[in-house]
């Protein structure tokens, strides 16, 4: 395991916290049922600073004139390794990850008050994990009880996640490389699903095609619960049952990404189950595709985060008027949000270690300005739920198109390459 880029990130955090102390625990293991666990996934903030993959671990960072980073982790246990696999143990973990010191996880609560004493500030995110909040409060109270011995507790508690969010928002070259790889794998998975799709298949069969391609190409697995939504199911934004049959003349919407090295990809494609768009399906699809292209074109350094949503929104609202879904004038529909009946979400979000990645979207009342290294999704859609005033030929059509985009020095780079135009989709589905 290489120390970089984790060591550099730790040094940046140590400079930021001054004479304070920061505590960053990893995620706990979770029981699925009885003695079976859910697959373990580390906490993103902890991983960002440590690169250490095991549960039962916490990193402590002490600033000041003699800054240092300390890792608490599970002890080496050869008996448990027979059952559960390799464990680093503190000494090997310290060497592998480049921490200054490392101790058994069981010693954290005993050592923490001494580490906490006489620090000016405590950097922790209260409310994120109740169990860790309790450990922090216990440590603070133990230091406060020793005031007559000349010890003092931190007088200020700062939100650590807010500080780390700013760091995580701009990706470094290594992160960009991993995310390109994740996007390439996910793109291949979507192309595979298109080639495999047939009328009367179950949605879960397409999910299986994605899962196979992701794992075959070395991804850790899905980055989130995949959506495979045929027909009217596509009008349910977070549909995850994936258990219905695909009708021949319907569309299927797949929202699925893989995770590689902790980093997510996030792609949505919508395509005809029988391999060829009907005329009405194509009309709706082309509106969403044009909206996505307008949004992508609006992404560049110096642009406001909201600018690409606004660019997509104008195209979508114009399209809703053309389809006779709405009446009125374009500016009025945007101002009164009449479009929200058929398009109710933002055009995208940050992407990284989390699918909805860390980072603020506004600073005060102002939207964040895009800078090189930021990575975001672009995912406009139209979802036409049946209604008495909705043209019947449009009932149940749901279309979303989503790609992952990096802000570059000169504009943007689209990571994801799954077939997207009508011609590309029909060609790949015809080839099988």
PDB file of C-alpha atoms in Angstrom, residues 161-308:
ATOM      1  CA  UNK A 161     -16.675  17.084   7.473  1.00  0.00           C
ATOM      2  CA  UNK A 162     -17.155  20.639   6.264  1.00  0.00           C
ATOM      3  CA  UNK A 163     -13.397  21.064   6.037  1.00  0.00           C
ATOM      4  CA  UNK A 164     -12.851  17.701   4.355  1.00  0.00           C
ATOM      5  CA  UNK A 165     -15.713  18.400   1.938  1.00  0.00           C
ATOM      6  CA  UNK A 166     -13.745  21.335   0.547  1.00  0.00           C
ATOM      7  CA  UNK A 167     -10.728  19.095   0.048  1.00  0.00           C
ATOM      8  CA  UNK A 168     -12.719  16.275  -1.549  1.00  0.00           C
ATOM      9  CA  UNK A 169     -14.593  18.523  -3.954  1.00  0.00           C
ATOM     10  CA  UNK A 170     -11.588  18.944  -6.271  1.00  0.00           C
ATOM     11  CA  UNK A 171     -10.147  15.640  -7.472  1.00  0.00           C
ATOM     12  CA  UNK A 172      -6.429  15.027  -7.890  1.00  0.00           C
ATOM     13  CA  UNK A 173      -4.819  13.209 -10.819  1.00  0.00           C
ATOM     14  CA  UNK A 174      -4.998   9.818  -9.095  1.00  0.00           C
ATOM     15  CA  UNK A 175      -8.687  10.209  -8.304  1.00  0.00           C
ATOM     16  CA  UNK A 176      -9.394  11.294 -11.879  1.00  0.00           C
ATOM     17  CA  UNK A 177      -7.649   8.190 -13.207  1.00  0.00           C
ATOM     18  CA  UNK A 178      -9.680   5.881 -10.976  1.00  0.00           C
ATOM     19  CA  UNK A 179     -12.933   7.592 -11.933  1.00  0.00           C
ATOM     20  CA  UNK A 180     -12.129   7.309 -15.641  1.00  0.00           C
ATOM     21  CA  UNK A 181     -11.620   3.589 -15.101  1.00  0.00           C
ATOM     22  CA  UNK A 182     -14.880   3.226 -13.171  1.00  0.00           C
ATOM     23  CA  UNK A 183     -16.723   5.101 -15.918  1.00  0.00           C
ATOM     24  CA  UNK A 184     -15.235   2.855 -18.610  1.00  0.00           C
ATOM     25  CA  UNK A 185     -16.359  -0.289 -16.776  1.00  0.00           C
ATOM     26  CA  UNK A 186     -19.852   1.069 -16.164  1.00  0.00           C
ATOM     27  CA  UNK A 187     -20.130   2.139 -19.806  1.00  0.00           C
ATOM     28  CA  UNK A 188     -19.293  -1.400 -20.899  1.00  0.00           C
ATOM     29  CA  UNK A 189     -21.927  -2.744 -18.525  1.00  0.00           C
ATOM     30  CA  UNK A 190     -24.637  -0.549 -20.039  1.00  0.00           C
ATOM     31  CA  UNK A 191     -23.625  -1.546 -23.562  1.00  0.00           C
ATOM     32  CA  UNK A 192     -23.824  -5.205 -22.518  1.00  0.00           C
ATOM     33  CA  UNK A 193     -27.332  -4.683 -21.138  1.00  0.00           C
ATOM     34  CA  UNK A 194     -28.424  -3.112 -24.419  1.00  0.00           C
ATOM     35  CA  UNK A 195     -27.082  -6.041 -26.411  1.00  0.00           C
ATOM     36  CA  UNK A 196     -28.742  -8.578 -24.099  1.00  0.00           C
ATOM     37  CA  UNK A 197     -32.162  -6.934 -23.896  1.00  0.00           C
ATOM     38  CA  UNK A 198     -35.152  -8.811 -25.315  1.00  0.00           C
ATOM     39  CA  UNK A 199     -38.934  -8.497 -24.893  1.00  0.00           C
ATOM     40  CA  UNK A 200     -40.353 -10.515 -21.991  1.00  0.00           C
ATOM     41  CA  UNK A 201     -37.048 -10.563 -20.115  1.00  0.00           C
ATOM     42  CA  UNK A 202     -37.255  -9.697 -16.452  1.00  0.00           C
ATOM     43  CA  UNK A 203     -35.714  -6.452 -15.292  1.00  0.00           C
ATOM     44  CA  UNK A 204     -33.466  -8.425 -12.947  1.00  0.00           C
ATOM     45  CA  UNK A 205     -31.973 -10.265 -15.922  1.00  0.00           C
ATOM     46  CA  UNK A 206     -30.590  -6.972 -17.213  1.00  0.00           C
ATOM     47  CA  UNK A 207     -29.370  -6.195 -13.706  1.00  0.00           C
ATOM     48  CA  UNK A 208     -27.488  -9.504 -13.800  1.00  0.00           C
ATOM     49  CA  UNK A 209     -25.832  -8.525 -17.087  1.00  0.00           C
ATOM     50  CA  UNK A 210     -24.583  -5.326 -15.485  1.00  0.00           C
ATOM     51  CA  UNK A 211     -23.333  -7.123 -12.380  1.00  0.00           C
ATOM     52  CA  UNK A 212     -21.466  -9.657 -14.488  1.00  0.00           C
ATOM     53  CA  UNK A 213     -19.734  -7.030 -16.606  1.00  0.00           C
ATOM     54  CA  UNK A 214     -18.808  -4.904 -13.607  1.00  0.00           C
ATOM     55  CA  UNK A 215     -17.181  -7.767 -11.728  1.00  0.00           C
ATOM     56  CA  UNK A 216     -15.653  -9.303 -14.847  1.00  0.00           C
ATOM     57  CA  UNK A 217     -13.794  -6.053 -15.488  1.00  0.00           C
ATOM     58  CA  UNK A 218     -12.569  -5.728 -11.897  1.00  0.00           C
ATOM     59  CA  UNK A 219     -15.030  -3.353 -10.262  1.00  0.00           C
ATOM     60  CA  UNK A 220     -15.715  -3.810  -6.560  1.00  0.00           C
ATOM     61  CA  UNK A 221     -19.418  -4.051  -7.367  1.00  0.00           C
ATOM     62  CA  UNK A 222     -22.347  -1.677  -7.781  1.00  0.00           C
ATOM     63  CA  UNK A 223     -21.857   1.850  -6.457  1.00  0.00           C
ATOM     64  CA  UNK A 224     -25.540   1.967  -5.446  1.00  0.00           C
ATOM     65  CA  UNK A 225     -28.677  -0.128  -5.822  1.00  0.00           C
ATOM     66  CA  UNK A 226     -29.238  -0.340  -9.585  1.00  0.00           C
ATOM     67  CA  UNK A 227     -32.454   0.854 -11.183  1.00  0.00           C
ATOM     68  CA  UNK A 228     -33.760  -1.265 -14.066  1.00  0.00           C
ATOM     69  CA  UNK A 229     -37.158   0.226 -14.821  1.00  0.00           C
ATOM     70  CA  UNK A 230     -39.243  -0.955 -17.741  1.00  0.00           C
ATOM     71  CA  UNK A 231     -42.184   1.033 -19.094  1.00  0.00           C
ATOM     72  CA  UNK A 232     -44.072   3.050 -16.478  1.00  0.00           C
ATOM     73  CA  UNK A 233     -41.627   1.991 -13.774  1.00  0.00           C
ATOM     74  CA  UNK A 234     -39.236   4.569 -15.247  1.00  0.00           C
ATOM     75  CA  UNK A 235     -41.540   7.291 -13.911  1.00  0.00           C
ATOM     76  CA  UNK A 236     -40.637   6.201 -10.360  1.00  0.00           C
ATOM     77  CA  UNK A 237     -37.314   7.951  -9.767  1.00  0.00           C
ATOM     78  CA  UNK A 238     -35.909   5.464  -7.243  1.00  0.00           C
ATOM     79  CA  UNK A 239     -37.503   2.274  -8.523  1.00  0.00           C
ATOM     80  CA  UNK A 240     -35.290  -0.629  -7.373  1.00  0.00           C
ATOM     81  CA  UNK A 241     -37.585  -3.675  -7.303  1.00  0.00           C
ATOM     82  CA  UNK A 242     -36.328  -4.719 -10.759  1.00  0.00           C
ATOM     83  CA  UNK A 243     -38.746  -7.654 -10.835  1.00  0.00           C
ATOM     84  CA  UNK A 244     -41.167  -6.925 -13.707  1.00  0.00           C
ATOM     85  CA  UNK A 245     -41.165  -8.236 -17.282  1.00  0.00           C
ATOM     86  CA  UNK A 246     -40.123  -5.960 -20.136  1.00  0.00           C
ATOM     87  CA  UNK A 247     -42.858  -5.313 -22.689  1.00  0.00           C
ATOM     88  CA  UNK A 248     -41.878  -5.346 -26.356  1.00  0.00           C
ATOM     89  CA  UNK A 249     -42.934  -1.808 -27.256  1.00  0.00           C
ATOM     90  CA  UNK A 250     -41.754  -0.096 -24.096  1.00  0.00           C
ATOM     91  CA  UNK A 251     -38.577   1.691 -23.039  1.00  0.00           C
ATOM     92  CA  UNK A 252     -36.325   0.533 -20.225  1.00  0.00           C
ATOM     93  CA  UNK A 253     -34.389   2.981 -18.055  1.00  0.00           C
ATOM     94  CA  UNK A 254     -31.215   1.707 -16.384  1.00  0.00           C
ATOM     95  CA  UNK A 255     -29.491   3.833 -13.749  1.00  0.00           C
ATOM     96  CA  UNK A 256     -26.422   1.913 -12.604  1.00  0.00           C
ATOM     97  CA  UNK A 257     -22.769   2.585 -11.826  1.00  0.00           C
ATOM     98  CA  UNK A 258     -19.890   0.614 -10.423  1.00  0.00           C
ATOM     99  CA  UNK A 259     -17.362   1.332  -7.683  1.00  0.00           C
ATOM    100  CA  UNK A 260     -13.608   1.039  -8.206  1.00  0.00           C
ATOM    101  CA  UNK A 261     -11.158   1.696  -5.375  1.00  0.00           C
ATOM    102  CA  UNK A 262     -13.939   3.400  -3.452  1.00  0.00           C
ATOM    103  CA  UNK A 263     -14.864   5.767  -6.311  1.00  0.00           C
ATOM    104  CA  UNK A 264     -18.254   5.709  -8.021  1.00  0.00           C
ATOM    105  CA  UNK A 265     -19.469   5.973 -11.574  1.00  0.00           C
ATOM    106  CA  UNK A 266     -23.092   6.899 -12.214  1.00  0.00           C
ATOM    107  CA  UNK A 267     -24.726   6.338 -15.604  1.00  0.00           C
ATOM    108  CA  UNK A 268     -28.308   6.308 -16.850  1.00  0.00           C
ATOM    109  CA  UNK A 269     -29.380   5.109 -20.257  1.00  0.00           C
ATOM    110  CA  UNK A 270     -32.894   4.686 -21.653  1.00  0.00           C
ATOM    111  CA  UNK A 271     -33.472   2.456 -24.661  1.00  0.00           C
ATOM    112  CA  UNK A 272     -36.221   0.495 -26.468  1.00  0.00           C
ATOM    113  CA  UNK A 273     -36.776  -3.057 -25.274  1.00  0.00           C
ATOM    114  CA  UNK A 274     -37.216  -4.315 -28.850  1.00  0.00           C
ATOM    115  CA  UNK A 275     -34.170  -2.423 -30.133  1.00  0.00           C
ATOM    116  CA  UNK A 276     -35.941   0.320 -32.093  1.00  0.00           C
ATOM    117  CA  UNK A 277     -37.451   3.590 -30.865  1.00  0.00           C
ATOM    118  CA  UNK A 278     -41.067   4.250 -31.709  1.00  0.00           C
ATOM    119  CA  UNK A 279     -41.832   7.697 -33.136  1.00  0.00           C
ATOM    120  CA  UNK A 280     -43.226   9.128 -29.892  1.00  0.00           C
ATOM    121  CA  UNK A 281     -40.513   7.513 -27.785  1.00  0.00           C
ATOM    122  CA  UNK A 282     -37.927   9.037 -30.076  1.00  0.00           C
ATOM    123  CA  UNK A 283     -39.482  12.500 -29.797  1.00  0.00           C
ATOM    124  CA  UNK A 284     -39.260  12.431 -25.998  1.00  0.00           C
ATOM    125  CA  UNK A 285     -35.802  10.911 -26.048  1.00  0.00           C
ATOM    126  CA  UNK A 286     -34.389  13.537 -28.417  1.00  0.00           C
ATOM    127  CA  UNK A 287     -35.660  16.324 -26.158  1.00  0.00           C
ATOM    128  CA  UNK A 288     -33.853  14.861 -23.161  1.00  0.00           C
ATOM    129  CA  UNK A 289     -30.709  14.235 -25.203  1.00  0.00           C
ATOM    130  CA  UNK A 290     -30.696  17.839 -26.443  1.00  0.00           C
ATOM    131  CA  UNK A 291     -31.190  19.063 -22.881  1.00  0.00           C
ATOM    132  CA  UNK A 292     -28.247  16.980 -21.724  1.00  0.00           C
ATOM    133  CA  UNK A 293     -26.003  18.322 -24.471  1.00  0.00           C
ATOM    134  CA  UNK A 294     -26.970  21.892 -23.593  1.00  0.00           C
ATOM    135  CA  UNK A 295     -26.078  21.186 -19.979  1.00  0.00           C
ATOM    136  CA  UNK A 296     -22.728  19.593 -20.847  1.00  0.00           C
ATOM    137  CA  UNK A 297     -21.870  22.562 -23.059  1.00  0.00           C
ATOM    138  CA  UNK A 298     -22.502  24.890 -20.104  1.00  0.00           C
ATOM    139  CA  UNK A 299     -19.917  23.152 -17.893  1.00  0.00           C
ATOM    140  CA  UNK A 300     -16.609  25.025 -17.804  1.00  0.00           C
ATOM    141  CA  UNK A 301     -14.292  26.723 -15.299  1.00  0.00           C
ATOM    142  CA  UNK A 302     -15.798  29.909 -13.924  1.00  0.00           C
ATOM    143  CA  UNK A 303     -19.387  28.865 -14.596  1.00  0.00           C
ATOM    144  CA  UNK A 304     -21.893  28.680 -11.764  1.00  0.00           C
ATOM    145  CA  UNK A 305     -22.965  25.205 -10.651  1.00  0.00           C
ATOM    146  CA  UNK A 306     -26.587  26.133 -11.401  1.00  0.00           C
ATOM    147  CA  UNK A 307     -25.827  27.222 -14.983  1.00  0.00           C
ATOM    148  CA  UNK A 308     -25.890  23.745 -16.468  1.00  0.00           C
TER     149      UNK A 308
END
